[in-house]
């Protein structure tokens, strides 16, 4: 059996559809505005263990992205965007009278041993947080990775990944 493949282009297209509904003219992208528009609430808690970044949970008839307050702000933003993908994909399932994310309904694992939907959610989060139209408008080739990370309120790793992807796309 071959490894499952994440749908990178699909995740990027979903991110583009989400941020195009808003006319963001400068970074950072307002995630809470996006979440409100799709009906996802946001809350930060300090009782998660360090290995839990975020989850989606039902609460009083609404769905809430619950984010680990102990994580750095850039990590909280990425985790929120990641959970937003699961929400817009309808990956909140009612199973045996309880809510669950769709992570229990895996299509298989990637070669790296990760659920492809989780890889897609990461791709979506990166593209949502660093949309190409804002990147090309506000970033010069000479700008450093830390500068881009600060501008978009993401980690240096997320900035590097998206810069590499966009540079490759623009050179093709």
Coordinates of C-alpha atoms in Angstrom, one line a residue:
X1 CA 0.0 0.0 0.0
X2 CA 1.5 3.4 -1.0
X3 CA 1.7 6.3 1.4
X4 CA -1.2 8.8 1.4
X5 CA -0.4 12.1 -0.3
X6 CA -1.4 15.5 1.1
X7 CA -3.4 17.7 -1.3
X8 CA -1.0 20.7 -1.2
X9 CA -2.6 22.6 -4.1
X10 CA -6.1 22.0 -2.7
X11 CA -5.0 23.4 0.7
X12 CA -3.5 26.5 -0.9
X13 CA -6.6 27.0 -3.0
X14 CA -8.8 26.8 0.1
X15 CA -6.6 29.4 1.9
X16 CA -6.8 31.7 -1.1
X17 CA -10.6 31.4 -1.2
X18 CA -10.7 32.3 2.5
X19 CA -8.5 35.3 2.4
X20 CA -9.9 36.6 -0.9
X21 CA -13.2 37.2 0.8
X22 CA -11.4 39.9 2.8
X23 CA -9.6 42.8 1.3
X24 CA -6.5 42.6 3.5
X25 CA -4.1 45.3 2.4
X26 CA -1.4 44.8 4.9
X27 CA -0.1 42.1 7.2
X28 CA -0.8 40.4 9.5
X29 CA -4.0 38.6 8.5
X30 CA -6.8 39.1 11.0
X31 CA -7.6 35.5 11.9
X32 CA -10.3 36.3 14.4
X33 CA -12.2 38.3 11.7
X34 CA -12.0 35.3 9.4
X35 CA -13.1 32.8 12.1
X36 CA -16.1 34.9 13.0
X37 CA -17.1 35.1 9.4
X38 CA -17.3 31.3 9.2
X39 CA -18.8 30.8 12.6
X40 CA -15.7 29.6 14.5
X41 CA -15.1 31.0 18.0
X42 CA -11.7 31.5 19.5
X43 CA -10.4 31.0 23.0
X44 CA -7.0 30.6 24.7
X45 CA -6.5 28.4 27.8
X46 CA -3.5 27.8 30.0
X47 CA -4.3 24.3 31.2
X48 CA -3.2 22.4 28.1
X49 CA 0.0 20.4 28.4
X50 CA 3.0 21.7 26.3
X51 CA 2.5 19.1 23.7
X52 CA -1.1 20.3 22.8
X53 CA -1.2 23.3 20.6
X54 CA -4.9 23.5 19.8
X55 CA -8.1 21.7 19.2
X56 CA -11.6 22.3 18.1
X57 CA -14.4 21.7 20.6
X58 CA -18.1 22.2 21.0
X59 CA -19.1 24.6 23.8
X60 CA -22.7 25.8 24.6
X61 CA -24.0 25.2 21.0
X62 CA -21.0 26.7 19.2
X63 CA -17.7 25.4 18.0
X64 CA -14.5 26.9 19.5
X65 CA -10.9 26.7 18.4
X66 CA -9.2 26.3 21.8
X67 CA -5.6 27.4 21.7
X68 CA -2.8 26.8 24.2
X69 CA -2.1 30.2 25.7
X70 CA 1.4 29.0 26.9
X71 CA 2.7 28.8 23.3
X72 CA 4.4 31.8 21.7
X73 CA 2.0 34.2 19.8
X74 CA 3.3 33.1 16.4
X75 CA 2.6 29.5 17.3
X76 CA -0.9 30.3 18.6
X77 CA -1.7 32.1 15.3
X78 CA -0.4 29.1 13.2
X79 CA -2.4 26.7 15.4
X80 CA -5.5 28.8 15.1
X81 CA -5.1 28.9 11.3
X82 CA -4.5 25.1 11.3
X83 CA -7.7 24.5 13.2
X84 CA -9.6 26.9 10.9
X85 CA -8.7 24.5 8.0
X86 CA -10.2 21.6 9.8
X87 CA -13.3 23.7 10.5
X88 CA -13.8 24.9 7.0
X89 CA -13.3 21.4 5.7
X90 CA -16.1 20.2 8.0
X91 CA -13.8 18.0 10.0
X92 CA -15.8 18.3 13.1
X93 CA -17.7 15.0 13.3
X94 CA -20.3 13.8 15.8
X95 CA -19.3 10.3 16.8
X96 CA -21.2 8.3 19.5
X97 CA -22.8 11.5 20.8
X98 CA -19.5 13.3 21.2
X99 CA -17.6 15.7 18.9
X100 CA -14.4 14.7 17.4
X101 CA -12.0 16.2 14.8
X102 CA -11.8 14.2 11.6
X103 CA -8.3 13.1 12.6
X104 CA -9.7 9.8 13.6
X105 CA -10.9 9.2 10.1
X106 CA -7.5 9.0 8.4
X107 CA -6.9 8.4 4.7
X108 CA -3.7 6.8 5.7
X109 CA -0.3 8.2 6.6
X110 CA 2.3 10.1 4.6
X111 CA 5.8 8.6 4.2
X112 CA 6.8 10.8 7.1
X113 CA 4.1 9.1 9.2
X114 CA 1.8 12.0 9.4
X115 CA -1.9 12.2 8.6
X116 CA -2.2 13.9 5.2
X117 CA -5.0 16.2 6.5
X118 CA -2.7 17.5 9.2
X119 CA -0.1 18.3 6.5
X120 CA -2.8 20.0 4.4
X121 CA -3.9 22.0 7.5
X122 CA -0.3 23.2 8.0
X123 CA -0.1 24.2 4.3
X124 CA -3.4 26.0 4.5
X125 CA -2.2 27.8 7.7
X126 CA 1.0 28.9 6.1
X127 CA -0.7 30.3 3.0
X128 CA -3.5 31.9 5.0
X129 CA -1.0 33.7 7.3
X130 CA 1.3 34.7 4.5
X131 CA -0.8 35.3 1.4
X132 CA 1.2 35.8 -1.8
X133 CA -0.5 39.1 -2.6
X134 CA 0.6 40.6 0.7
X135 CA 4.0 39.0 0.4
X136 CA 4.7 40.4 -3.0
X137 CA 3.4 43.8 -2.0
X138 CA 5.2 44.2 1.3
X139 CA 8.4 42.1 1.1
X140 CA 11.5 42.7 -1.0
X141 CA 14.0 40.0 -2.0
X142 CA 16.5 41.6 0.3
X143 CA 14.3 41.4 3.4
X144 CA 15.4 38.9 6.0
X145 CA 13.5 35.9 7.3
X146 CA 13.1 37.4 10.8
X147 CA 11.7 40.6 9.2
X148 CA 9.1 38.6 7.2
X149 CA 8.3 36.5 10.3
X150 CA 7.7 39.6 12.4
X151 CA 5.7 41.4 9.7
X152 CA 3.3 38.5 9.3
X153 CA 3.4 37.4 12.9
X154 CA 4.6 33.9 12.1
X155 CA 7.6 31.8 13.0
X156 CA 10.8 32.1 11.1
X157 CA 10.3 28.5 9.9
X158 CA 6.8 29.3 8.5
X159 CA 8.2 32.4 6.8
X160 CA 11.1 30.4 5.3
X161 CA 8.8 27.7 4.0
X162 CA 6.4 30.1 2.3
X163 CA 9.2 32.3 0.9
X164 CA 10.8 29.2 -0.6
X165 CA 7.5 28.1 -2.1
X166 CA 6.6 31.5 -3.5
X167 CA 10.1 32.1 -5.0
X168 CA 9.9 28.8 -6.7
X169 CA 6.4 29.6 -8.1
X170 CA 7.4 33.0 -9.3
X171 CA 10.5 31.7 -11.1
X172 CA 8.6 29.0 -13.0

